[in-house]
Coordinates of N, CA and C and ligand atoms in Angstrom, one line a residue:
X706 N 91.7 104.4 105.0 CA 92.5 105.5 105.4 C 94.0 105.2 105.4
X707 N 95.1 106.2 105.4 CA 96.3 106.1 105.3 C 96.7 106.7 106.2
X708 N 97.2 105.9 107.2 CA 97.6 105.7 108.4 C 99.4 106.1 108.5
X709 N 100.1 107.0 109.6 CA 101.3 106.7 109.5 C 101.8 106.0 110.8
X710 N 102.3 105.4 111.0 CA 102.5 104.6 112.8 C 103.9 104.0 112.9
X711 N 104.1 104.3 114.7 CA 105.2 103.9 114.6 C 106.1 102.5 114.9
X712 N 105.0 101.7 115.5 CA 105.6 100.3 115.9 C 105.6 99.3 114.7
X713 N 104.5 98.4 114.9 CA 104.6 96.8 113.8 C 105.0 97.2 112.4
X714 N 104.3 98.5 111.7 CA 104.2 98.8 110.6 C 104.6 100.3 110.3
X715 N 105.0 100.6 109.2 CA 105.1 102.4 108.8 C 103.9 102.9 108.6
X716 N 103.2 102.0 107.8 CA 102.0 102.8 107.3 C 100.5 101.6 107.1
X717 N 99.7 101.9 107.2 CA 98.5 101.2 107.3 C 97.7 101.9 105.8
X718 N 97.0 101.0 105.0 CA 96.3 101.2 103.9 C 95.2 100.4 103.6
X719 N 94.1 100.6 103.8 CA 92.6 100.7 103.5 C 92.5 100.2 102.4
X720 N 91.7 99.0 101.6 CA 91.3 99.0 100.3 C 90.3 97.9 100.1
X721 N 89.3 98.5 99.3 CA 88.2 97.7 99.2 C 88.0 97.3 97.6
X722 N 87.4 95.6 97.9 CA 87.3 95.0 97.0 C 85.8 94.9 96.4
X723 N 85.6 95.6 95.4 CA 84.3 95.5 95.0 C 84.1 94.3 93.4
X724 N 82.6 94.8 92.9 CA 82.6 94.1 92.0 C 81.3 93.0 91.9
X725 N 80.3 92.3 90.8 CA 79.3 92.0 91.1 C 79.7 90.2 91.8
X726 N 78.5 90.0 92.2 CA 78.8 89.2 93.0 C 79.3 87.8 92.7
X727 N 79.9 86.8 92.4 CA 80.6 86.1 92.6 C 81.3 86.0 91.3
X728 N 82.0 87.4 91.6 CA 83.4 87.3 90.4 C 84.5 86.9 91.0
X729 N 84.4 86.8 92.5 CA 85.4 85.7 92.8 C 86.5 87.0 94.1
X730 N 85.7 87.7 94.2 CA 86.4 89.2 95.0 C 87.0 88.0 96.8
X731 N 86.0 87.6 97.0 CA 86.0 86.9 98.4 C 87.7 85.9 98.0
X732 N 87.8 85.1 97.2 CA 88.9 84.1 96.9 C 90.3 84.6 96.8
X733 N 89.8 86.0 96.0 CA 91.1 86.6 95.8 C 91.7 87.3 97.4
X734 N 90.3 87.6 98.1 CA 90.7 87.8 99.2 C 91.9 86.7 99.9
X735 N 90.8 85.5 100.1 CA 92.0 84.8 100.9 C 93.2 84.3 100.0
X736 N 92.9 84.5 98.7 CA 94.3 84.4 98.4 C 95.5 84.9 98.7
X737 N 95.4 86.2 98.7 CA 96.0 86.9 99.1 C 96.5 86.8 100.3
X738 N 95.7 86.8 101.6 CA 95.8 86.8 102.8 C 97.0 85.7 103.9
X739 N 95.6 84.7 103.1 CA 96.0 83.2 103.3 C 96.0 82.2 102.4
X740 N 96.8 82.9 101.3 CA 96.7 81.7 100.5 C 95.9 80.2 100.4
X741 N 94.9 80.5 100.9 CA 93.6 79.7 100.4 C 92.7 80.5 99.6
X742 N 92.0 79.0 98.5 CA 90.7 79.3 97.6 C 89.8 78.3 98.1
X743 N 88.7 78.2 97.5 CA 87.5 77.5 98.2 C 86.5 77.5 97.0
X744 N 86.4 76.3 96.4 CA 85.4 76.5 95.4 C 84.3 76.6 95.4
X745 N 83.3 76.4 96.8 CA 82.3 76.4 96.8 C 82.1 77.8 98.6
X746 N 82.4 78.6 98.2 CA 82.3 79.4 98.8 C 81.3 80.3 98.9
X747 N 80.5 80.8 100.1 CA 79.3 81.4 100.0 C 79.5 82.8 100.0
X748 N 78.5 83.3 99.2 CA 78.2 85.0 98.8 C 78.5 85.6 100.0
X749 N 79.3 86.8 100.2 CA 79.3 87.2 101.3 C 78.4 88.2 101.5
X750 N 77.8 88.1 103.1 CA 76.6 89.2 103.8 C 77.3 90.1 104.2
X751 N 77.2 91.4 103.4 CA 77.8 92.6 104.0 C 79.0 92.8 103.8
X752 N 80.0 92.9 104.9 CA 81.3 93.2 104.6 C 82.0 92.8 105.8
X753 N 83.2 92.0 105.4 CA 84.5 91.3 105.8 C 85.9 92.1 105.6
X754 N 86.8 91.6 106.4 CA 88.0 92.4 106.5 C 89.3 91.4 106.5
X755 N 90.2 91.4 106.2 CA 91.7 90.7 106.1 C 92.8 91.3 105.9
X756 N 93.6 91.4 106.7 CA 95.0 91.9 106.5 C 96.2 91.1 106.3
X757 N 97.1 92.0 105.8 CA 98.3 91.3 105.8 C 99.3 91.9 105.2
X758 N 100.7 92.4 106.0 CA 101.4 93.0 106.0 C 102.5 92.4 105.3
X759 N 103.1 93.9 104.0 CA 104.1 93.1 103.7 C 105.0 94.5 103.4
X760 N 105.7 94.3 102.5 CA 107.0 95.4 102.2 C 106.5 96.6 101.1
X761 N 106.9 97.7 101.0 CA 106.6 98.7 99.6 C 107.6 99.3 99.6
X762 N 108.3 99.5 98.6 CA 110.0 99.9 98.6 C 110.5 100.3 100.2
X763 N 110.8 98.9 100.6 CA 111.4 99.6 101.7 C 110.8 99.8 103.4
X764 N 109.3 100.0 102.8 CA 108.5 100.3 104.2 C 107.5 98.7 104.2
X765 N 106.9 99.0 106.0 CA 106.7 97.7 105.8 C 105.1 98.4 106.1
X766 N 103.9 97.7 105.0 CA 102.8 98.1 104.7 C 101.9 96.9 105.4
X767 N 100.8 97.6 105.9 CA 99.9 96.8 106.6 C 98.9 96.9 105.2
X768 N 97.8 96.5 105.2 CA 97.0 96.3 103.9 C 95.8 95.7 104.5
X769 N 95.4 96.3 105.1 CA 93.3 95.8 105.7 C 92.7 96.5 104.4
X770 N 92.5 95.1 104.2 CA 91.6 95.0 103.0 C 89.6 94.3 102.5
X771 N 89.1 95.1 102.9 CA 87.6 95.5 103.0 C 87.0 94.6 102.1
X772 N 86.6 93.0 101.7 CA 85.5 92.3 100.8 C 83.7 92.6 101.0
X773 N 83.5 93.6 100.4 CA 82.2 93.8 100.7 C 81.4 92.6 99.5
X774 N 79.7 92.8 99.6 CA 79.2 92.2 99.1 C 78.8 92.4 97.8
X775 N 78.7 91.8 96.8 CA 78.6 92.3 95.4 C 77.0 92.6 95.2
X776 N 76.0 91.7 96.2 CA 74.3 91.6 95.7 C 74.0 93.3 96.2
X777 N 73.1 93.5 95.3 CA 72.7 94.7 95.3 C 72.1 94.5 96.3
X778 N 71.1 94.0 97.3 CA 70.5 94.5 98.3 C 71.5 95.3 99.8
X779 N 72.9 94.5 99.4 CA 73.6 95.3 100.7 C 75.0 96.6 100.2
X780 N 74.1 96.9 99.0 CA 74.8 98.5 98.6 C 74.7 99.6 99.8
X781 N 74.1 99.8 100.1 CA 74.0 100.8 101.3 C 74.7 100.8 102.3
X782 N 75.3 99.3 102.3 CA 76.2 99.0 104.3 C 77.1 98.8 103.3
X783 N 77.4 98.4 101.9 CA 79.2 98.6 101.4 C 80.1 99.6 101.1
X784 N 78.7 100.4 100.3 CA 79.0 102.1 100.2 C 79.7 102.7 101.4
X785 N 79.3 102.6 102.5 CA 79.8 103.1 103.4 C 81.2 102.8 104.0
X786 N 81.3 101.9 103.7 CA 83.0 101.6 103.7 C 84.1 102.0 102.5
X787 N 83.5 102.6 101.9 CA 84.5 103.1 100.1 C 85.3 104.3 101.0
X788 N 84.3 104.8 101.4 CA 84.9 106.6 102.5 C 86.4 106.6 102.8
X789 N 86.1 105.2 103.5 CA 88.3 105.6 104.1 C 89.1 104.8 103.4
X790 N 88.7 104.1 102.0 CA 89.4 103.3 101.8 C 90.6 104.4 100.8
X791 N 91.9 103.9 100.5 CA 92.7 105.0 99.5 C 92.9 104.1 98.3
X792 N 92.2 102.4 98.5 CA 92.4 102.0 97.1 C 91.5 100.4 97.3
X793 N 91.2 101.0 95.5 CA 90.2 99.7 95.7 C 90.5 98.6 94.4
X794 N 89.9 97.4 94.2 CA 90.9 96.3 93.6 C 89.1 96.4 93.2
X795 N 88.6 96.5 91.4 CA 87.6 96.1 90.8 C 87.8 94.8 90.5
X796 N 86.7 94.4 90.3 CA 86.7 92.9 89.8 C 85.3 92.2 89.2
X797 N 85.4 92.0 87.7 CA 84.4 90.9 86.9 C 85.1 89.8 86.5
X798 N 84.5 89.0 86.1 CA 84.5 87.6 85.6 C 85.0 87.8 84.3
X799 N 85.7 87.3 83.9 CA 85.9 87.3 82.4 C 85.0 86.4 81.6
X800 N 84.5 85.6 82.5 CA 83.4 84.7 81.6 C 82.2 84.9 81.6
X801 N 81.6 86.5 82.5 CA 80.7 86.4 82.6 C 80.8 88.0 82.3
X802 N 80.1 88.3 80.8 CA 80.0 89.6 80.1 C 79.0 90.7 81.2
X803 N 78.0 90.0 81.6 CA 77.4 91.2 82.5 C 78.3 91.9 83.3
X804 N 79.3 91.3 84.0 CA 79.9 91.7 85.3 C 80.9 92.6 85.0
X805 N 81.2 92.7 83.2 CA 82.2 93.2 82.8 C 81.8 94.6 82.3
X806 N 80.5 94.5 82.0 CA 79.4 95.6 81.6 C 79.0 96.7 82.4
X807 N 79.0 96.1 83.8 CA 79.0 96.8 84.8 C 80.1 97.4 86.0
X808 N 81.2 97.1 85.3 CA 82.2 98.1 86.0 C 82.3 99.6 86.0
X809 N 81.5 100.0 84.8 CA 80.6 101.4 84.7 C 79.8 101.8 86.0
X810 N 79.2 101.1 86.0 CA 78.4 101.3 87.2 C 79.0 101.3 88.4
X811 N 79.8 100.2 88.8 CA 80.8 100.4 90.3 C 81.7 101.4 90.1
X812 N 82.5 102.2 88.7 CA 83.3 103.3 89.0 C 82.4 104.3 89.7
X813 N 80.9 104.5 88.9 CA 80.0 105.6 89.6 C 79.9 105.5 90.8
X814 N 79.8 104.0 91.4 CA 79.2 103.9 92.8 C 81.1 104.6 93.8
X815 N 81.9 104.4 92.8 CA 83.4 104.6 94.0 C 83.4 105.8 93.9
X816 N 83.0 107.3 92.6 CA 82.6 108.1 92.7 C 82.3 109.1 93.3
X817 N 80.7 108.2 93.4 CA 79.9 108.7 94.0 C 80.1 108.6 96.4
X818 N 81.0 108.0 96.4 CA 81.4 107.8 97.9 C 82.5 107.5 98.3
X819 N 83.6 107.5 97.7 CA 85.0 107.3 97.9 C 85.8 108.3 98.1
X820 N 87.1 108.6 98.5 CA 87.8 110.1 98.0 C 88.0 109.9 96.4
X821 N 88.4 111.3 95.8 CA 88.3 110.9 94.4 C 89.5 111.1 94.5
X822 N 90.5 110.8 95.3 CA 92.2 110.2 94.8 C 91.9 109.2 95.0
X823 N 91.6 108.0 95.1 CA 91.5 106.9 95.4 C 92.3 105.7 94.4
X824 N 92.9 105.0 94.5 CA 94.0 104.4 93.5 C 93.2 103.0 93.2
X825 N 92.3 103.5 91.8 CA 91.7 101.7 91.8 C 92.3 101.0 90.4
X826 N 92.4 100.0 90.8 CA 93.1 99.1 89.8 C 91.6 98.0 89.2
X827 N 91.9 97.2 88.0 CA 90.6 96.6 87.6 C 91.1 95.2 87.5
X828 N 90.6 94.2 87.5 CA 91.1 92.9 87.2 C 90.0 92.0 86.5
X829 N 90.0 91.6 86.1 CA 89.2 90.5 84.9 C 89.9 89.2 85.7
X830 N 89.1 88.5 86.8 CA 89.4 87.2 87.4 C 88.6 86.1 86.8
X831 N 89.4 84.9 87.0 CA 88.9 83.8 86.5 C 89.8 83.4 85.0
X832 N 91.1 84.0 84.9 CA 91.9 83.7 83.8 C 91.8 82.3 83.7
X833 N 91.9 81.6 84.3 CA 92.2 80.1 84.4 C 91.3 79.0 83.6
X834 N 89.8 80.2 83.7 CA 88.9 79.8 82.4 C 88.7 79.8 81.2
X835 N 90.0 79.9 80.7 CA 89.9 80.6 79.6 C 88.9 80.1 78.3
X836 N 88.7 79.0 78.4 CA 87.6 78.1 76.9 C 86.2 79.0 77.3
X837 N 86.3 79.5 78.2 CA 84.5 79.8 78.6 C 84.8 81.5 78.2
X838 N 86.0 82.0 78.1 CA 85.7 83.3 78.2 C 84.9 84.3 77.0
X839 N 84.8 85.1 78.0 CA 83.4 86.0 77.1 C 83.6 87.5 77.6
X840 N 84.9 87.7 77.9 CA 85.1 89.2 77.7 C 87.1 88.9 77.1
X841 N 87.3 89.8 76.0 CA 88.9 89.8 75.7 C 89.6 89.9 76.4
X842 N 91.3 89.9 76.6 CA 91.5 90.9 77.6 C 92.1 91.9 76.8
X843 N 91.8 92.6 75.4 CA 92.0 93.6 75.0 C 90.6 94.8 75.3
X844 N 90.0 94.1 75.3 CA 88.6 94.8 76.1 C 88.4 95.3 77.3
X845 N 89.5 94.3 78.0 CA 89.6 94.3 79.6 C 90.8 95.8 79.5
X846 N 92.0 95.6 78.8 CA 92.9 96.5 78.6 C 92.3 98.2 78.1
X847 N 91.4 98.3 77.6 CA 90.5 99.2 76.5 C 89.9 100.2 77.5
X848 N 88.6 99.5 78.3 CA 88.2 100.1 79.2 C 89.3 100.7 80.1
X849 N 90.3 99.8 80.5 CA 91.1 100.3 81.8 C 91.6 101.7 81.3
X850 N 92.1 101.6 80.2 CA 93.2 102.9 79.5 C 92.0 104.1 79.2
X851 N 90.7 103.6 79.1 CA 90.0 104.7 79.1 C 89.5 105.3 80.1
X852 N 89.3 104.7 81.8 CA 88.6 104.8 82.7 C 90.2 105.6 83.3
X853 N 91.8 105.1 83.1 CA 92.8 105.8 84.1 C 92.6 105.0 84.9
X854 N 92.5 103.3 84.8 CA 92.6 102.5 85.9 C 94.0 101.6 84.9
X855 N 94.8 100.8 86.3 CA 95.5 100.1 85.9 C 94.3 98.8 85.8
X856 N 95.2 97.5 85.3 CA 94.7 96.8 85.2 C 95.3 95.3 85.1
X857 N 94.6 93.9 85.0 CA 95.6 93.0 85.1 C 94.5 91.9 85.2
X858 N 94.6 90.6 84.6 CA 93.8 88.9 84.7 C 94.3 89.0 85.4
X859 N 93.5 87.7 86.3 CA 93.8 87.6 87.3 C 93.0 85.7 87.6
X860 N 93.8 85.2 88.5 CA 92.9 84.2 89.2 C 93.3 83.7 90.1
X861 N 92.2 83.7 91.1 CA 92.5 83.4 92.7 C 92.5 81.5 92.4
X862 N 92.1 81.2 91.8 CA 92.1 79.4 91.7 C 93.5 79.0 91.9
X863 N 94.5 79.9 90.3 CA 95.8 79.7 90.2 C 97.0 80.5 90.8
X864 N 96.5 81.2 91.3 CA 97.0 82.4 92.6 C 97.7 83.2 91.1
X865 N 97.4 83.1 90.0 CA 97.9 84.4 89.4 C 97.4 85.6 89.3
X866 N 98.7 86.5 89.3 CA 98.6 88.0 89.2 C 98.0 88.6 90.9
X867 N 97.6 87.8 91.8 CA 97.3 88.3 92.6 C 97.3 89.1 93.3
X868 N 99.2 88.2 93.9 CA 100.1 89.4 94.5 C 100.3 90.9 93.5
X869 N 100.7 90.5 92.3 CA 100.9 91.6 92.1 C 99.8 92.8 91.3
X870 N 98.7 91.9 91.7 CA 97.4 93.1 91.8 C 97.6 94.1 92.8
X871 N 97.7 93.6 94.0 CA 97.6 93.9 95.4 C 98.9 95.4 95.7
X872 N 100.6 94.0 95.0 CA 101.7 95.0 95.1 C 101.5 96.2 94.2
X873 N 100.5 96.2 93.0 CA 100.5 97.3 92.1 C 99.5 98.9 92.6
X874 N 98.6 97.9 93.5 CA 97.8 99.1 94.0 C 98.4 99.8 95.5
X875 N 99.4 99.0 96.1 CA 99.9 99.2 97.4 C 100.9 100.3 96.7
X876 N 102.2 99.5 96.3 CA 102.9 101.2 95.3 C 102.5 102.4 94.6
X877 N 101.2 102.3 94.0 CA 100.8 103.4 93.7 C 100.1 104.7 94.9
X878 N 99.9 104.0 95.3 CA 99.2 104.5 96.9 C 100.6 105.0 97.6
X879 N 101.7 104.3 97.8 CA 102.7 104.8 98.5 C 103.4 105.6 98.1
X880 N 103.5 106.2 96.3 CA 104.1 106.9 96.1 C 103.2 108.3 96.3
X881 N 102.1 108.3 96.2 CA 101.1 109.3 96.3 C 101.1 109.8 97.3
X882 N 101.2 109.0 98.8 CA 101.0 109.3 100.2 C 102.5 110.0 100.2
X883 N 103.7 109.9 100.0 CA 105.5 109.9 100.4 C 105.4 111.1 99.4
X884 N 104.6 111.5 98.0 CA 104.7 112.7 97.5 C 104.1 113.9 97.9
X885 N 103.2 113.3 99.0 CA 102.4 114.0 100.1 C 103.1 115.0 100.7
X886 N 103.7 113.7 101.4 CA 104.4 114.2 102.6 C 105.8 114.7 102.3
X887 N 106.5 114.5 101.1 CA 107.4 115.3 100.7 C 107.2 116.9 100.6
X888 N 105.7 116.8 100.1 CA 105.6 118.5 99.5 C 104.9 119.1 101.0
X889 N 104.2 118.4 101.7 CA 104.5 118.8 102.9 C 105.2 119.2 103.9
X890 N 106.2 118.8 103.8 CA 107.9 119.3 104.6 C 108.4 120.2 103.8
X891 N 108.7 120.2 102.6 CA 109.0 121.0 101.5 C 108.3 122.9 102.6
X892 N 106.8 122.1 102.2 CA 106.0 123.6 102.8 C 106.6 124.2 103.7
X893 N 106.5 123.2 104.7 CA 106.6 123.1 106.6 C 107.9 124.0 106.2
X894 N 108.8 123.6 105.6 CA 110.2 124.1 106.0 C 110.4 125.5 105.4
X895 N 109.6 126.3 104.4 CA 109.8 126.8 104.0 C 108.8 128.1 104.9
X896 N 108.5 127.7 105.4 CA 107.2 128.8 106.5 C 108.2 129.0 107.3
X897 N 108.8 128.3 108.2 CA 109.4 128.3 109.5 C 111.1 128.5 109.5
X898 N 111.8 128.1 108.0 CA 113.3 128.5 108.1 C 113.4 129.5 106.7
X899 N 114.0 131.2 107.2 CA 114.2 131.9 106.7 C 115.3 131.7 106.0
X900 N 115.2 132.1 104.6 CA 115.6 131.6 103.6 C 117.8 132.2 103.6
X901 N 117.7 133.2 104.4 CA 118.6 134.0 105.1 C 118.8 134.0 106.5
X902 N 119.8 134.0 107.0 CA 120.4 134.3 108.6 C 119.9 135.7 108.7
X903 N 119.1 136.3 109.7 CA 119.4 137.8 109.9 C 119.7 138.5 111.0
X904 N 120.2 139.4 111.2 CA 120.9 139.8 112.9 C 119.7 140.7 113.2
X905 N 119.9 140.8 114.3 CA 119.1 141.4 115.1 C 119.4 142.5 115.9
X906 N 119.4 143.2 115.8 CA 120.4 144.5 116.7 C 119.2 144.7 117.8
X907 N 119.8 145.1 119.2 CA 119.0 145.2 120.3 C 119.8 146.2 120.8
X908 N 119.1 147.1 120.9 CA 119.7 148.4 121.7 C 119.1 148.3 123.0
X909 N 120.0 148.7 124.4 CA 119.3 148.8 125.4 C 119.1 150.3 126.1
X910 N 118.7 151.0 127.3 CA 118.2 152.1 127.6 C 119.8 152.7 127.5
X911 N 121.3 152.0 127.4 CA 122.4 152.7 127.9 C 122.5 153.5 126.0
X912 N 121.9 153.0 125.4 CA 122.4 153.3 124.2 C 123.3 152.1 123.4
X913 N 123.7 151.3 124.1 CA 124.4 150.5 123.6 C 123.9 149.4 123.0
X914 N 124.7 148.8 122.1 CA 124.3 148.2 121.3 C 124.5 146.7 120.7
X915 N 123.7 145.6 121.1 CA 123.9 144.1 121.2 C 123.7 143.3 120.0
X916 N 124.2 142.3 119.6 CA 124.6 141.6 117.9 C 123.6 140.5 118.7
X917 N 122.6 140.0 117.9 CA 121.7 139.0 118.7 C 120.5 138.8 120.0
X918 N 120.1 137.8 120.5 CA 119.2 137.5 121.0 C 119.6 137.4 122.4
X919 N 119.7 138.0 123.6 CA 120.4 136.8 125.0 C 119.9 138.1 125.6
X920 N 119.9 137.5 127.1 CA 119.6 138.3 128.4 C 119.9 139.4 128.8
X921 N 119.8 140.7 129.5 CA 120.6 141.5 130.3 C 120.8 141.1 131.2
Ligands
LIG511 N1 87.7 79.0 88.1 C1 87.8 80.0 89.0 N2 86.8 80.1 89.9 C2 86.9 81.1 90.8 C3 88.0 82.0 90.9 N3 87.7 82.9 91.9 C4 86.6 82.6 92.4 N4 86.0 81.5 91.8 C5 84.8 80.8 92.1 O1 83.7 81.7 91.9 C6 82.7 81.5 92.9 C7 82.4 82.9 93.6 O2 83.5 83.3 94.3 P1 83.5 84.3 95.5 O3 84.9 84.6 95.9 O4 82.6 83.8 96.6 O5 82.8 85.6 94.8 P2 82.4 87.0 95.4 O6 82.8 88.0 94.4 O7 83.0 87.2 96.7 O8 80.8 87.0 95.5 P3 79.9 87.9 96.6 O9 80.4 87.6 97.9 O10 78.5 87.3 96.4 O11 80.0 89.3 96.1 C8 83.2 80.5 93.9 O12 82.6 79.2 93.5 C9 84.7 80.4 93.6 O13 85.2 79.2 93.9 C10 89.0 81.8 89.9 O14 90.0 82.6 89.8 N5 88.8 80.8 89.0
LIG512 MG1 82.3 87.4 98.6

């Protein structure tokens, strides 16, 4: 959900990290976060959370960011967290063609339970592999431009592209939310301030006759 508030932060933003399971969604987490990776890190049960607040032209953006579980048996408890999220960070393996094959399938599942504004970006992680790879990244490029996802390599090992996975889905979200709320004041102001000054004549029982609003 997209939050507006007025203390620590301007704005708070939801986004969940999907993707099959150990394309590396959890690393890029704490990369992000806390600049830690962990190579022998375990599959995550269910779903995890991490924040971390930083700048978007200007405003200072909170970013709780949702690592659900990639194994199919806990589809049902991840799905349910897509609902409030306003942006989600896809993610396969570049070395691993299944995971790449199935990003078809996770757009349906964001679809099928997400808002459909939802701002998702795609990432092909594990650049750092590159002798092993087994998806292009003109492939990786191909799909994105066809699905209307941005897109970007990525690798949580070498902390590349990370941040600016993260900054690319946080700005597009914030101009969407601020184009929101622009055309919403726009409205607001157009309901409630007449587009003209107009007088008001008030006659009272003497016959006489008053320029405006005020008391007898
Ligand atoms: N070489 C390399 N290995 C990575 C990278 N990112 C993650 N890994 C490794 O890939 C394995 C799986 O990473 P996770 O982050 O646990 O994967 P996940 O997507 O969270 O998996 P699930 O929680 O099961 O859905 C771990 O051994 C990581 O160390 C990367 O950028 N490069
Ligand atoms: Mg994980």
């Amino acid at each position: 959900m997209a939050h507006r508030v007025d203390h620590e932060y301007d704005y708070l933003f939801e986004i969940v990290l999907i993707g099959d399971s150990g394309v590396g969604k959890s690393n890029i987490l704490s990369r992000f976060t806390r600049n830690e990776f962990c190579l022998e890190s375990k599959s995550t049960i269910g779903v995890e959370f991490a924040t971390r607040t930083l700048q978007v032209e200007g405003k200072t953006v909170k970013a709780q960011v949702w690592d659900t579980a990639g194994q199919e048996r806990y589809r049902a408890i991840t799905s349910a967290y897509y609902r409030g999220a306003v942006g989600a960070l896809l993610v396969y393996d570049i070395t691993k063609r299944q995971t790449f094959d199935n990003v078809r399938r996770w757009l349906r599942e964001l679809r099928d339970h997400a808002d459909s504004n939802i701002v998702i970006m795609m990432a092909g992680n594990k650049s750092d592999l590159n002798h092993l790879r087994a998806v292009s990244e003109e492939d990786g490029h191909a799909l994105a431009e066809g699905e209307g996802l941005s897109f970007l390599e990525t690798s949580a090992l070498e902390a590349k592209n990370i941040e600016k996975a993260f900054q690319t889905i946080l700005n597009e979200i914030y101009h969407i939310i601020s184009k929101k709320a622009s055309a919403a004041q726009e409205a607001a102001a157009s309901v409630s301030l007449p587009s003209q000054g107009t007088t008001i004549n008030v006659t009272n029982s003497s016959g006489n006759t008053k320029k405006g609003c005020c008391s007898t």
